[in-house]
C-alpha positions in Angstrom: -147.5 60.0 -2.1 -145.3 57.1 -1.1 -147.5 55.4 1.5 -145.1 56.2 4.3 -146.7 58.0 7.3 -145.5 61.5 7.7 -145.9 64.4 10.2 -149.5 65.0 9.3 -150.4 61.3 9.8 -148.6 61.3 13.2 -150.2 64.6 14.2 -153.6 63.0 13.5 -152.7 60.0 15.5 -151.6 62.3 18.4 -155.0 64.1 18.2 -156.9 60.8 18.2 -154.8 59.6 21.2 -156.0 62.5 23.4 -158.7 60.2 24.7 -156.0 57.7 25.7 -153.9 60.0 27.8 -151.8 61.8 25.2 -151.2 65.4 26.4 -148.2 66.4 24.3 -148.1 68.7 21.4 -149.7 67.8 18.1 -146.4 68.2 16.3 -146.4 65.0 14.2 -143.3 63.7 15.9 -144.2 60.4 17.6 -142.3 59.8 20.8 -142.7 57.9 24.0 -145.9 59.7 25.1 -147.5 59.1 21.7 -146.7 55.4 21.9 -147.8 55.1 25.5 -151.2 56.4 24.5 -151.3 53.9 21.6 -150.4 51.1 24.1 -153.3 52.2 26.3 -155.6 51.8 23.4 -154.0 48.5 22.5 -154.5 47.2 26.0 -158.2 47.0 25.3 -157.5 44.9 22.3 -155.4 42.1 23.8 -152.1 43.8 24.5 -151.1 42.8 28.0 -147.6 44.2 27.9 -146.3 47.2 29.8 -147.3 50.8 29.0 -143.7 52.0 28.5 -143.8 53.8 25.1 -141.8 51.1 23.4 -143.9 49.5 20.7 -143.2 45.8 20.7 -144.9 42.9 18.9 -147.7 42.7 21.4 -148.4 46.4 21.3 -148.6 46.3 17.5 -150.8 43.3 17.5 -153.3 45.0 19.9 -153.2 48.2 17.8 -153.8 46.1 14.6 -156.8 44.4 16.2 -158.3 47.8 17.0 -157.6 49.1 13.4 -159.0 45.9 11.8 -162.1 45.5 14.0 -165.3 44.5 12.4 -167.4 47.6 12.9 -170.6 46.0 11.6 -171.0 43.2 14.2 
C-alpha cells in the first residue's frame, strides 16, 4: 500500500458517480466521463466551472468540499 489511488479506487469512484451521470464501464480507468460526473457532484459544492471532464482547481475544490463535509451538522 502506497497511498496512491489505483484501479480499484477509481472503479469504486465510477460506481459512486452513477448517480451523477456516469454511464461508462466500471473499469477503474478514469477518463473524461468519470471526471464529468465528479464535476457534476462538485457543482453542488461551489464549483461553478464548466462540466468538461477537465479537473481544474475549482473542480477539485468543490470535490474536496464534498469529501470534507461535516456530516454531523
